[in-house]
Short mmCIF file of C-alpha atoms and ligand atoms in Angstrom, two decimals:
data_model
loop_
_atom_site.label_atom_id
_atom_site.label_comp_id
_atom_site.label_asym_id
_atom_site.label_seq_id
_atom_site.Cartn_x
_atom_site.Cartn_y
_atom_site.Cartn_z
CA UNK A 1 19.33 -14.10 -6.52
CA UNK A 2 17.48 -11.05 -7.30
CA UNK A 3 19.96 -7.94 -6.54
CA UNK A 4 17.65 -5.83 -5.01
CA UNK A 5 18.41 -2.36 -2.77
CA UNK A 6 15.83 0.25 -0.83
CA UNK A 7 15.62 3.99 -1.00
CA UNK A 8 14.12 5.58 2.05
CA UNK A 9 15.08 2.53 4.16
CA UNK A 10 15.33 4.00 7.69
CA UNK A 11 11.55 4.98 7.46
CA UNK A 12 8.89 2.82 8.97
CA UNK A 13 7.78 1.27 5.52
CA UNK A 14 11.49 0.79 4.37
CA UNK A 15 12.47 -0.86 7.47
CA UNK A 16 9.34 -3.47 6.58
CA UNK A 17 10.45 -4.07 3.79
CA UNK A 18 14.39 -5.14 4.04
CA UNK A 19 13.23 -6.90 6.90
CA UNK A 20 10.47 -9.17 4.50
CA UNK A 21 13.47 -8.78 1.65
CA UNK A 22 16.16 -9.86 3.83
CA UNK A 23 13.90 -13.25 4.78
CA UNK A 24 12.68 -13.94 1.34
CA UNK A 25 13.78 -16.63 -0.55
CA UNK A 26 14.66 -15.21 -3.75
CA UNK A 27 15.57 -11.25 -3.55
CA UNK A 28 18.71 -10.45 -1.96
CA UNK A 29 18.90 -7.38 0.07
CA UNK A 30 21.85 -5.04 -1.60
CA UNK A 31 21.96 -1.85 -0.27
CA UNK A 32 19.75 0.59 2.31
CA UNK A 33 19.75 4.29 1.27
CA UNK A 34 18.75 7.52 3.09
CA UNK A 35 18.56 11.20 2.03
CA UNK A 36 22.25 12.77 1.29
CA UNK A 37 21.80 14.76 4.65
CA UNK A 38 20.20 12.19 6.79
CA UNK A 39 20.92 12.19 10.69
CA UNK A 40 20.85 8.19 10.30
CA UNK A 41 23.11 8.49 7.30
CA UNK A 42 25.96 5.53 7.64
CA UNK A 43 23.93 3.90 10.76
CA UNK A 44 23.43 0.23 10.64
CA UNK A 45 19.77 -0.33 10.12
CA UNK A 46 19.47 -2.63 12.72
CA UNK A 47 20.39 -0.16 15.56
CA UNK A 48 17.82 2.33 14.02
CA UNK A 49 15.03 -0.37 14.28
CA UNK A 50 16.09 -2.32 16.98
CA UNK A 51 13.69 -5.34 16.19
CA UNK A 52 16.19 -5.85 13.12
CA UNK A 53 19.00 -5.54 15.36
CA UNK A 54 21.58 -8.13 15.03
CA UNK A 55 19.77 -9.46 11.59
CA UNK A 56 20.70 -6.44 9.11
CA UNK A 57 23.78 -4.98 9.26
CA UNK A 58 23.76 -2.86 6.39
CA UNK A 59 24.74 0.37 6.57
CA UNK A 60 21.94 3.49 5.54
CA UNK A 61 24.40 5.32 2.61
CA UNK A 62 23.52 8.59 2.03
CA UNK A 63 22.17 8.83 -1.72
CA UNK A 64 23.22 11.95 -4.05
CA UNK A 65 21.98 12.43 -7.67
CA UNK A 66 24.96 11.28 -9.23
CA UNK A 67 24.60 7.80 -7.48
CA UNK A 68 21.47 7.48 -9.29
CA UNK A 69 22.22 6.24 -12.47
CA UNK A 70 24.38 3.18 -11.17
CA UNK A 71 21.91 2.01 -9.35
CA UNK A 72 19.11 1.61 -12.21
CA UNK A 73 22.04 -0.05 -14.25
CA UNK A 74 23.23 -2.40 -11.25
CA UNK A 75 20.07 -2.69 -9.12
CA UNK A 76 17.44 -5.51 -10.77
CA UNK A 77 15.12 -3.99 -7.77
CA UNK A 78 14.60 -0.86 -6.52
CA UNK A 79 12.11 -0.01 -3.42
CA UNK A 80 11.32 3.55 -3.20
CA UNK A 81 9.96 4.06 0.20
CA UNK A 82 10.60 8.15 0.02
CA UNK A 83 8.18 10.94 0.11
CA UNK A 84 6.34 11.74 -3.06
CA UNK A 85 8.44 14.49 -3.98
CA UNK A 86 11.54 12.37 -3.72
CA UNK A 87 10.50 9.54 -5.66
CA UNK A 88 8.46 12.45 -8.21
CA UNK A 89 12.27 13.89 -8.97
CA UNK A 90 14.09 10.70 -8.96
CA UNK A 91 11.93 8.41 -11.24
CA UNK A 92 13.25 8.73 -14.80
CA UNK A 93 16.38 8.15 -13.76
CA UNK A 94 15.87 5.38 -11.40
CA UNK A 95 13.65 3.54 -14.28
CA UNK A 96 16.36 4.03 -17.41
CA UNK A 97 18.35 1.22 -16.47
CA UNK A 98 17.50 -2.46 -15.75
CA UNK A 99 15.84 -1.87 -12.92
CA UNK A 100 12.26 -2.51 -11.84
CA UNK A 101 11.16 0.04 -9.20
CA UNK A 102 9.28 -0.37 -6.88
CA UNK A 103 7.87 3.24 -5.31
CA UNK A 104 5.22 2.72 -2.36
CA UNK A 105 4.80 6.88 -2.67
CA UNK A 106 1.60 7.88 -4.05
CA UNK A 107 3.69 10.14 -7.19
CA UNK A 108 2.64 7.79 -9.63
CA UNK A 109 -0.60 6.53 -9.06
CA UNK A 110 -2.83 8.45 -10.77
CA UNK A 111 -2.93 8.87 -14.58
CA UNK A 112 -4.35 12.70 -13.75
CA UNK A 113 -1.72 15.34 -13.41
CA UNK A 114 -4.03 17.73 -11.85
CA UNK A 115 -4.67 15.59 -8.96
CA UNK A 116 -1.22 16.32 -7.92
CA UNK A 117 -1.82 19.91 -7.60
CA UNK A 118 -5.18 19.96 -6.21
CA UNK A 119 -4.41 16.94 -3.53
CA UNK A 120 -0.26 16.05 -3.23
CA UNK A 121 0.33 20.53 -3.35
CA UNK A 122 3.20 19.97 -6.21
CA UNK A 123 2.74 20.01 -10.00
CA UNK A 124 3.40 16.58 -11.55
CA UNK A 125 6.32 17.27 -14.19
CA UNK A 126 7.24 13.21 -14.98
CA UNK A 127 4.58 12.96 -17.90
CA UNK A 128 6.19 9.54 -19.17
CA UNK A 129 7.22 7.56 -16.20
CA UNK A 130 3.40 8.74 -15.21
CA UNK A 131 2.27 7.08 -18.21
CA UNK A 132 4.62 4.32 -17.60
CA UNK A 133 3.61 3.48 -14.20
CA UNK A 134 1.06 0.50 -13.15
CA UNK A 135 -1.27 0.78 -10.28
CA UNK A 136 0.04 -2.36 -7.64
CA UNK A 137 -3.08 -3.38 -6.50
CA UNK A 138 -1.56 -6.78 -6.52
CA UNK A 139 -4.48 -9.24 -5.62
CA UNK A 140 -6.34 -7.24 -8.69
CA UNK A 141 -3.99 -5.99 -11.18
CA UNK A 142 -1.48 -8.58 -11.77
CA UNK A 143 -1.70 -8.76 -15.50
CA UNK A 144 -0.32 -5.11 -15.57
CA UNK A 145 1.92 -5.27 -13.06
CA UNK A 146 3.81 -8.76 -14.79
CA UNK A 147 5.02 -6.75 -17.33
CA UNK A 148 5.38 -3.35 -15.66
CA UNK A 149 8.94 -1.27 -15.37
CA UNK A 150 7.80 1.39 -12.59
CA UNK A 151 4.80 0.09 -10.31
CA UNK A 152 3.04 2.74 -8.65
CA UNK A 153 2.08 0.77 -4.95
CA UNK A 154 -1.12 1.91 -3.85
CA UNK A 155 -2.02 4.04 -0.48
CA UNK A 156 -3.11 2.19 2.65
CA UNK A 157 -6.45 3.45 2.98
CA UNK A 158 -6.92 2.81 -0.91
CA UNK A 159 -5.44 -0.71 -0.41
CA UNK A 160 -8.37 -1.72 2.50
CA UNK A 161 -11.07 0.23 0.83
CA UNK A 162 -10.55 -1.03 -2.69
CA UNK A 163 -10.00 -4.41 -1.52
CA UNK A 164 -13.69 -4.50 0.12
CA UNK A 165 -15.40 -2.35 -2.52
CA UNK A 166 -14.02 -4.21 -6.09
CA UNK A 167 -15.29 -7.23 -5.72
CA UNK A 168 -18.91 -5.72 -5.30
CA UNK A 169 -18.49 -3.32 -7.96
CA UNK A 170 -17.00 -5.97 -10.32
CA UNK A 171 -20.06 -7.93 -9.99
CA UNK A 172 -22.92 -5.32 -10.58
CA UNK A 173 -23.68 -5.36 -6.87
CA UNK A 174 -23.81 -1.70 -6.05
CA UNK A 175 -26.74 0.60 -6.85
CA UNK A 176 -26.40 4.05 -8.85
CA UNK A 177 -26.67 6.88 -7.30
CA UNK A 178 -25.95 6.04 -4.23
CA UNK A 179 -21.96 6.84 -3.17
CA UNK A 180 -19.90 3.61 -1.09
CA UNK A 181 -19.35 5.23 2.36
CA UNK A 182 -16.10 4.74 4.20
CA UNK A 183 -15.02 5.44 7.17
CA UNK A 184 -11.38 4.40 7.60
CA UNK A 185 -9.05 4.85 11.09
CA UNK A 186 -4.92 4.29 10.97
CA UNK A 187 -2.64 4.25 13.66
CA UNK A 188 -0.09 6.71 13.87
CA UNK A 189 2.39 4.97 11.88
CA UNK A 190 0.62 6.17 8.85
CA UNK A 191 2.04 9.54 9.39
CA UNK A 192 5.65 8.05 8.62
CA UNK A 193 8.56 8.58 10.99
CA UNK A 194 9.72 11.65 11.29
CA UNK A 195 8.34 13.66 14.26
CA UNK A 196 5.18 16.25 14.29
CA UNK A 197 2.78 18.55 16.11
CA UNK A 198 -0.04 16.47 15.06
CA UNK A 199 1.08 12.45 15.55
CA UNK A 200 2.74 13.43 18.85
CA UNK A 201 1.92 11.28 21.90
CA UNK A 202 0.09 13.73 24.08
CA UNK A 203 -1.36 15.07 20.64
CA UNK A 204 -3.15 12.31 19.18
CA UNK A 205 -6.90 11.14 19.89
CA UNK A 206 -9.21 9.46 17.78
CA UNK A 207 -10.29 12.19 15.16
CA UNK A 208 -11.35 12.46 12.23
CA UNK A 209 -9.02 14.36 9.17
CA UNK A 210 -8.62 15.42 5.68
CA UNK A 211 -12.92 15.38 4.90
CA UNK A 212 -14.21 15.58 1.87
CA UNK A 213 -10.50 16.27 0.83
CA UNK A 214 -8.20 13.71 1.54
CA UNK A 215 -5.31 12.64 -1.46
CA UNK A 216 -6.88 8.66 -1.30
CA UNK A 217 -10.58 9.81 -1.91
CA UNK A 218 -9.74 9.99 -5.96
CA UNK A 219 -7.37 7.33 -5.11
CA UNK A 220 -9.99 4.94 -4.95
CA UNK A 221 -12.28 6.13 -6.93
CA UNK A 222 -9.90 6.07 -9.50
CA UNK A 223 -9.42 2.37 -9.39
CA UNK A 224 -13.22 1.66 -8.69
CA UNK A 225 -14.75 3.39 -11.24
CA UNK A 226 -17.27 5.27 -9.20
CA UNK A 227 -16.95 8.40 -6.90
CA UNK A 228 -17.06 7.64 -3.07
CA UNK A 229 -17.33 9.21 0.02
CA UNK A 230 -14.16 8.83 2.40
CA UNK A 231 -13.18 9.91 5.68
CA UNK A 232 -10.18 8.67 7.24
CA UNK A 233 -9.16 9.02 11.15
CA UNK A 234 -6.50 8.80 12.73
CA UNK A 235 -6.41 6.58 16.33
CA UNK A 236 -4.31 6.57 19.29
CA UNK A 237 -2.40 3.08 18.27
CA UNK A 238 0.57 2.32 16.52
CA UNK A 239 -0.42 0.43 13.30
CA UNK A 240 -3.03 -1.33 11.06
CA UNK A 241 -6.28 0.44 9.48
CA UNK A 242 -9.67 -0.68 10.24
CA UNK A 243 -12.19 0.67 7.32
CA UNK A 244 -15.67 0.11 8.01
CA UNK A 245 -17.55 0.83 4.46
CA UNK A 246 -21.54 1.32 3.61
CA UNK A 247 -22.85 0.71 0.63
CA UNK A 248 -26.43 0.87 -1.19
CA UNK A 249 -27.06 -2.65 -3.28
CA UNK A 250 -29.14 -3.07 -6.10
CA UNK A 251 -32.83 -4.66 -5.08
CA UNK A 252 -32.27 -8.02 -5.99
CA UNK A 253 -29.45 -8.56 -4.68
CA UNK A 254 -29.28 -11.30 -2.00
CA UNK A 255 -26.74 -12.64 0.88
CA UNK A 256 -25.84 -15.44 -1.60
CA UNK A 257 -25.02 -12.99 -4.45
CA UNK A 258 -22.75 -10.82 -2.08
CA UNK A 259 -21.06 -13.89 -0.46
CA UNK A 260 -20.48 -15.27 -3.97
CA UNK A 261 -18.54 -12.20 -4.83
CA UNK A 262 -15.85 -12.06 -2.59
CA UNK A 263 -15.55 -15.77 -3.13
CA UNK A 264 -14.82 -15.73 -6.65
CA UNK A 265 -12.51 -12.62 -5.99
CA UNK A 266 -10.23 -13.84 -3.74
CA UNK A 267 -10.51 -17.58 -3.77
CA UNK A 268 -6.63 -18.02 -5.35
CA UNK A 269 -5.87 -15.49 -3.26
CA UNK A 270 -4.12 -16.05 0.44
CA UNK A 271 -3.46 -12.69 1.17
CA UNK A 272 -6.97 -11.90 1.37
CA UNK A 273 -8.70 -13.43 4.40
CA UNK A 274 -12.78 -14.01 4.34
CA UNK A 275 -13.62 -14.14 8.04
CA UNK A 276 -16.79 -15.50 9.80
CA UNK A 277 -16.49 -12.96 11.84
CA UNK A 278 -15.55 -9.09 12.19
CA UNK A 279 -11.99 -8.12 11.19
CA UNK A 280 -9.74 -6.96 13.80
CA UNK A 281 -6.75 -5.21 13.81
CA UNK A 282 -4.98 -7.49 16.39
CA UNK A 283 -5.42 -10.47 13.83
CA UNK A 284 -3.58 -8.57 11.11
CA UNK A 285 -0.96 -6.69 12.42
CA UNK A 286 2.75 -7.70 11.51
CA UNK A 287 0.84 -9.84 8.47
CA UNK A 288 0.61 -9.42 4.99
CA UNK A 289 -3.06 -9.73 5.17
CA UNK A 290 -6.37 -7.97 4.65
CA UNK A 291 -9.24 -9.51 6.37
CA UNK A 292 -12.87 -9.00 5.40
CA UNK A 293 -16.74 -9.80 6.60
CA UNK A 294 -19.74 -8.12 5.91
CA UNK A 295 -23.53 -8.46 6.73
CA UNK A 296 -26.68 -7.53 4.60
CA UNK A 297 -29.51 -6.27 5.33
CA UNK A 298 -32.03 -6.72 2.39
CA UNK A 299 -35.15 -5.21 4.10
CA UNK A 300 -33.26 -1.99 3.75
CA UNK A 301 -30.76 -2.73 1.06
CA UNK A 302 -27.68 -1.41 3.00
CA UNK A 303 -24.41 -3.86 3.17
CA UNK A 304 -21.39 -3.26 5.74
CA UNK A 305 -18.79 -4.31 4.62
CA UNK A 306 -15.08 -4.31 7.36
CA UNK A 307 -12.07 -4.55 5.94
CA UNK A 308 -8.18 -4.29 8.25
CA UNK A 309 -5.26 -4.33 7.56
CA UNK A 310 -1.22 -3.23 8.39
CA UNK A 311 -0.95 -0.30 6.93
CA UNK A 312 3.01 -0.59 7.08
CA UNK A 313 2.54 -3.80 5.61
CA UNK A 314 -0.74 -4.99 3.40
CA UNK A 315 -1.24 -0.70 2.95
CA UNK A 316 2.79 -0.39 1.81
CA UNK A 317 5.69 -2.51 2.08
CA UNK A 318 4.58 -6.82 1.96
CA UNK A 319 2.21 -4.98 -1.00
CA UNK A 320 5.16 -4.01 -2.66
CA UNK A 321 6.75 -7.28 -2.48
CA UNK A 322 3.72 -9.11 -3.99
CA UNK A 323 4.06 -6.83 -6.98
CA UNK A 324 7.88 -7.77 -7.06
CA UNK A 325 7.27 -11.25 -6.76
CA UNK A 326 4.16 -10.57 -9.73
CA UNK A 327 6.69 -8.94 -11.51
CA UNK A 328 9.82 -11.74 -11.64
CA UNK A 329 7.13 -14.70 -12.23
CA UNK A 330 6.77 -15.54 -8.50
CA UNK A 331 3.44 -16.55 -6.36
CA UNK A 332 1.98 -13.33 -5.23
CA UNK A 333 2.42 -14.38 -1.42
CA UNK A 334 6.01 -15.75 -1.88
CA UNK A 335 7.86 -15.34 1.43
CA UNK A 336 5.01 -13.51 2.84
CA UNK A 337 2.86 -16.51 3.52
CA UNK A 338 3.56 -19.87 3.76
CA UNK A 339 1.10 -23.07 2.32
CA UNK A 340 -1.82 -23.14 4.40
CA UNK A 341 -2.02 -27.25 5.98
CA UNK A 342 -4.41 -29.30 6.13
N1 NDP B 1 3.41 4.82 6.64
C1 NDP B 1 2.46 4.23 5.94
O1 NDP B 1 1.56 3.59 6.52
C2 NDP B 1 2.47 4.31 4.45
C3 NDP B 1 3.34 5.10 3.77
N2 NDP B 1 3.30 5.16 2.40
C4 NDP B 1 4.23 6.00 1.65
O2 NDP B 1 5.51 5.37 1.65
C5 NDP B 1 6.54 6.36 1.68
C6 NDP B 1 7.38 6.11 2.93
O3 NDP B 1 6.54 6.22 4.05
P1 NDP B 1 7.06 6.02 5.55
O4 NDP B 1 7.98 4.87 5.60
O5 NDP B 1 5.87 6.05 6.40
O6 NDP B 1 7.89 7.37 5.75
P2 NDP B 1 9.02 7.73 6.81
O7 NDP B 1 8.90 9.20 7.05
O8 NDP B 1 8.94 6.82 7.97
O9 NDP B 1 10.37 7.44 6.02
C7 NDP B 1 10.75 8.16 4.86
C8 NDP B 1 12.09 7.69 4.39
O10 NDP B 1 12.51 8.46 3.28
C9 NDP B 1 13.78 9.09 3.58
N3 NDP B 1 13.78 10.42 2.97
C10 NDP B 1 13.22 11.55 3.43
N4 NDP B 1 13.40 12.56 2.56
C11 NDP B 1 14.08 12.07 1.55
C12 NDP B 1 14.57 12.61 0.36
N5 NDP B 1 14.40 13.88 0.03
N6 NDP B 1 15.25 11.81 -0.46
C13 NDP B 1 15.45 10.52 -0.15
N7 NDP B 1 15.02 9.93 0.96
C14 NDP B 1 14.32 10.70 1.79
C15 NDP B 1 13.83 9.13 5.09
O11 NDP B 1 15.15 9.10 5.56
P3 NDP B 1 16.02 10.36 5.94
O12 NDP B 1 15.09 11.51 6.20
O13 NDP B 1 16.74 9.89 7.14
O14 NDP B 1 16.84 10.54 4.75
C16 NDP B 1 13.17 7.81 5.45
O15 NDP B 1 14.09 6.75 5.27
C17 NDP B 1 5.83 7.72 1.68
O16 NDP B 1 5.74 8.19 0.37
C18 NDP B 1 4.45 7.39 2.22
O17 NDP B 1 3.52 8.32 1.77
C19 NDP B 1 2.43 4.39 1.70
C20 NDP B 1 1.55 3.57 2.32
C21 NDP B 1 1.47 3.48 3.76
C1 X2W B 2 -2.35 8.25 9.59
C2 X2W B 2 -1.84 8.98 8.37
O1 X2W B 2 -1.41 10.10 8.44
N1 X2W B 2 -1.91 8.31 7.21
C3 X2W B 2 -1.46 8.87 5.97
C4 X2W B 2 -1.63 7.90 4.83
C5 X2W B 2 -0.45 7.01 4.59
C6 X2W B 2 -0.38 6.48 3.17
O2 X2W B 2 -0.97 5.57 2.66
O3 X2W B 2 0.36 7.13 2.43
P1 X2W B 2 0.53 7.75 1.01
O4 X2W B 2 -0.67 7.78 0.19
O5 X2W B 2 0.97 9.10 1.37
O6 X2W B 2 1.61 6.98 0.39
C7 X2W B 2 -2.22 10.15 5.62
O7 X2W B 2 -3.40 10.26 5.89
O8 X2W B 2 -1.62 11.00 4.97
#
């Protein structure tokens, strides 16, 4: 078995994921860390999350810097489900050992130091675990991520927007000049666990946030290759995104071309869900799916394209364990999904 431990595990994205680790066939949950002054510190997780209650019994250890280094020499997995600044200090450590890791933060995804100040508000100082780190778009990147030491798991909004838009820029389908539009809404899970003014019961409508500034817009445009437009939203549920993206197409572009696009993208790929009809977020929450449909119209040249997913899982943590499974030889979708029948 693959030994295999989580930083950050009494969040909402750590508890995902020893809950998929502790079920999967071939990592073995090790060890659940908090922050050294955690108010959950020495808690079992299960009576923190109480749908894992009864089924993981591991304490939450407090981690200090000196513990560190043990763990990238014992660990063959680390999950780093911490705030950016945590896994931004912790990383060269962490990765000097024999350890993969694993960190669903946004520190490492961008190859562009600068982003960090203008959009995360800290300067990036881990030049060469940046350069180190592969972007964990797993249904696109897996080539990189096979061989990778740090994977950099990509942002939930990135994960449904970039999911919809690559397989239309990839084959030539999208005009010039004319910027993908998306407009994206999360449930308040997004936000992460720890209480605030703004994700607070009586607090939270459906509103839009972060425009024309928000850290995933050069996210995805990043891993595109062309600039976009995103605004992001944040709803009065619990989880899963809904992203609901417009894009110009080039003039001869057709239904057929569009269809056969997504086809070839995802066909070996049962994460990814082509629908006959529009996504929902009903039909993805608590899975390690996204789900997509679209509709053309060619008098106009305008495609929609819908794409949902779990932003807790698809948007962080079962994302993170199809880059692990990527990464030690596995199917993408081991212990995530089973073999569709007949
Ligand atoms: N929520 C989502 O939908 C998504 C989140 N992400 C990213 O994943 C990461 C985790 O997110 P989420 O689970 O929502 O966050 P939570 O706020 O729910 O959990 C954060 C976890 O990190 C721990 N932690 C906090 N501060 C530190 C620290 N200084 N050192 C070590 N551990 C610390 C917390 O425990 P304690 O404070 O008790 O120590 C907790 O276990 C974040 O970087 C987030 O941006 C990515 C994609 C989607
Ligand atoms: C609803 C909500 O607040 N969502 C979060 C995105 C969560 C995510 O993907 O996180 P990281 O890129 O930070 O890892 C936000 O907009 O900041």
């Amino acid at each position: 078995m693959i030994k295999t431990c989580i930083v950050g595990a009494s969040g909402y994205t750590g508890a995902e994921l020893a809950s998929l680790i502790h079920r999967h066939p071939r990592f073995e949950l090790n060890a659940l860390y908090v922050s050294a002054k955690s108010q959950d510190a020495d808690k079992k997780l299960g009576d923190v999350h109480g749908y894992l209650f009864g089924q993981i019994n591991l304490p939450l250890t407090p981690l200090t810097d000196d513990a560190l280094q043990a763990l990238a020499n014992e660990m063959d997995v680390i999950f780093l489900a911490t705030p950016h600044e945590a896994s931004h200090d912790w990383m060269p450590v962490l990765s000097s050992g024999k350890a993969k890791v694993f960190d669903l933060s946004g520190a490492f995804r961008l190859k562009d130091q600068q982003v960090f100040a203008d959009y995360y508000g800290f300067t990036h100082e881990q030049t060469s675990s940046l350069e180190q780190a592969v972007y964990g778009l797993a249904d696109w990147f897996a080539d990189d991520i096979k061989d990778a030491d740090i994977v950099a798991v990509p942002g939930c909004y990135p994960t449904a927007s970039l999911s919809a838009l690559k397989p239309l820029h990839e084959a030539g389908i999208l005009a010039d000049g004319h910027l993908p539009i998306i407009n994206a809404v999360s449930g308040v899970s997004g936000a992460g666990r720890k209480a605030a003014m703004g994700n607070s019961f009586c607090e939270v409508s459906l509103q839009a946030y972060g425009v024309l500034g928000h850290r995933h817009q050069p996210e995805i445009s990043a891993y595109l290759g062309r600039e976009v437009i995103f605004t992001p939203h944040l709803g009065n549920f619990k989880r899963g995104i809904l992203a609901t993206i417009t894009v110009k197409v080039n003039s001869d572009v057709n239904a057929e071309a569009v269809a056969r696009a997504f086809n070839q993208a995802y066909q070996d790929h049962p994460i990814v869900r082509i629908r006959q009809t529009w996504p929902k977020l009903d039909d993805v929450v608590g899975t390690p799916h996204c789900d997509l449909f679209w509709k053309l119209d060619t008098d106009k040249g305008y495609l929609v394209v819908t794409s949902a997913i779990d932003n807790l899982l698809k948007g962080a943590a079962s994302q993170a364990v199809q880059c692990a499974n990527i990464r030690f030889g596995f199917a993408s979708h081991l212990g995530l999904v089973h073999e569709v029948s007949a």
